[in-house]
């Protein structure tokens, strides 16, 4: 039946083939139960779809229009078929309506199919896979944007962003549909057609951009994101200037200013003088004028991660990147000091600052340096963290850095409180990593481990930014062993130790003896049978670093042997693959080749295979020759 359906699918012009397919799709037909297909039924349904697309679409509507989330997840394999059905204008709206049902599902429901991206691609000017005219596509988008459902509104904004896209079109979809003659969808034939497309889309978007609420905010963001391409690639300066003035009349248009500024920075030199002058004028018009707008424009990134600096801080002069970064940080720090003096501005900005990115660190430093009562500011930030669903500690981290300069005693007192604070305890290791870790700080970290309120993964931060470099050897070893003793702590301790060794080498200084001592304990405890493939890839490098620093002496040979035996056990039960630990095995062969070989070829072909999987080089080739001789004695006649 599957073979027959595939051949039937080639006969889309045959009246008899259509009658067979329509019979299969009838309420009592062979393919009537669309929502409960097995693999054969699923294949047959897809095979015959080109013969009777209208009937197939009706069958999908009947099965899915009122389907619950469980049924939709089960039927997510229909997504690509729906995209193919949207090719013809007559089927576009119906197919997109069904596709939107799947696009609304949580991402975890369809991890392998980027359904929202597939949905949005139907609205591109190129490579859309549909010949639906722009008017029809706008009608569909209009329905989503005017919906009272937030998920449908987001899909409408996604579609509008796609319609505004001017370059870097990419499609990973197939455009074949049986033997029907198909191309990649609508393609504007002339420059005039391109201009008409984008003028039409901008005219359509303008009323929505002037609305209040999530839809208006989303549409304004969409236009700002595509500003550069719209100005440079398709020359829509007139429409953008008109919309910019209309939007700015409602308040600061952050995305528009960023778009205009990025366009001038990256494309300004290639624009005609008149266009460059107009762009510069528009950028100055959109530029933030008051303190709140400056912070929103410069410090806070939007949901796409875009942010920008004032003056010329984003422009590198004489290839001096560090100088540009220092100027940017100084400007942001100054804004923090200004906000510290303006209580209303501080309260207004605080909720947004809780979800800020790395620029908020410099802002936090300025906030601490400019605060008349830094302790009160600190407690306000902590209270806001408690009220925020998904806060970050970047603002508090920067605040600590500034406070350490202006009031070290208060910094110490606040950190002592934070260890057991109901809000900050879970963030404490991250906060401590923002400032120097001295013996007092090490004691606080030990207490945090004892209290067990912070997840062990939070201690990963002690590996970054050289946070642990200054910890004396004895305290460093004690801290690592305490982390190692917690469930899941071995991986965290290995990460911290490998970064300490890396810092020692970068600074050309010898590691303290406690580094090697701690390394031996952590390697003894390492378990190959836990962790994701990505984590193992990172740990392979880290284990290589630690073995080199810790297992050089004869007293380390038992540890080498145990590591080999553990890896063999993990490969036998398929909880790990030997190729995931190439760096580690190569290092073990360098530091203790005899012991490593003895363990790997002690009558077990699996161990011999681990050696043959190692990348080739001259040193390992010598070991391979030795292995071959031993292999011949262990397995005669092979």
XYZ file of N, CA and C in Angstrom, residues 9 23 39 87 97 123 198 337 353 428 460 496 523 565:
42
model
N 0.761 9.069 -6.069
C 1.054 10.479 -5.855
C 1.662 11.184 -7.059
N -11.605 8.954 -2.063
C -12.257 7.848 -1.365
C -11.489 7.457 -0.110
N 2.990 4.486 11.084
C 4.013 4.952 10.151
C 3.602 4.758 8.700
N 1.447 26.638 -0.763
C 2.062 27.145 -1.997
C 1.054 27.886 -2.864
N -3.452 28.907 8.872
C -4.251 28.837 10.101
C -3.949 27.554 10.875
N 6.240 34.232 4.727
C 5.945 35.653 4.505
C 7.140 36.412 3.935
N 7.906 46.545 -0.315
C 8.284 47.103 0.985
C 7.504 48.373 1.312
N 25.828 56.802 38.000
C 25.980 57.835 39.030
C 24.862 58.870 38.941
N 16.231 46.841 34.903
C 17.635 46.553 35.188
C 17.823 45.144 35.730
N 24.534 33.529 45.992
C 25.731 34.004 46.667
C 27.042 33.681 45.945
N 30.195 27.377 39.593
C 30.936 27.464 38.329
C 31.514 28.869 38.126
N 36.733 24.661 37.955
C 37.434 25.725 38.685
C 38.940 25.462 38.703
N 40.433 13.773 40.385
C 40.544 12.730 39.363
C 40.142 11.371 39.926
N 40.355 2.071 34.010
C 39.348 1.052 34.288
C 37.938 1.647 34.273
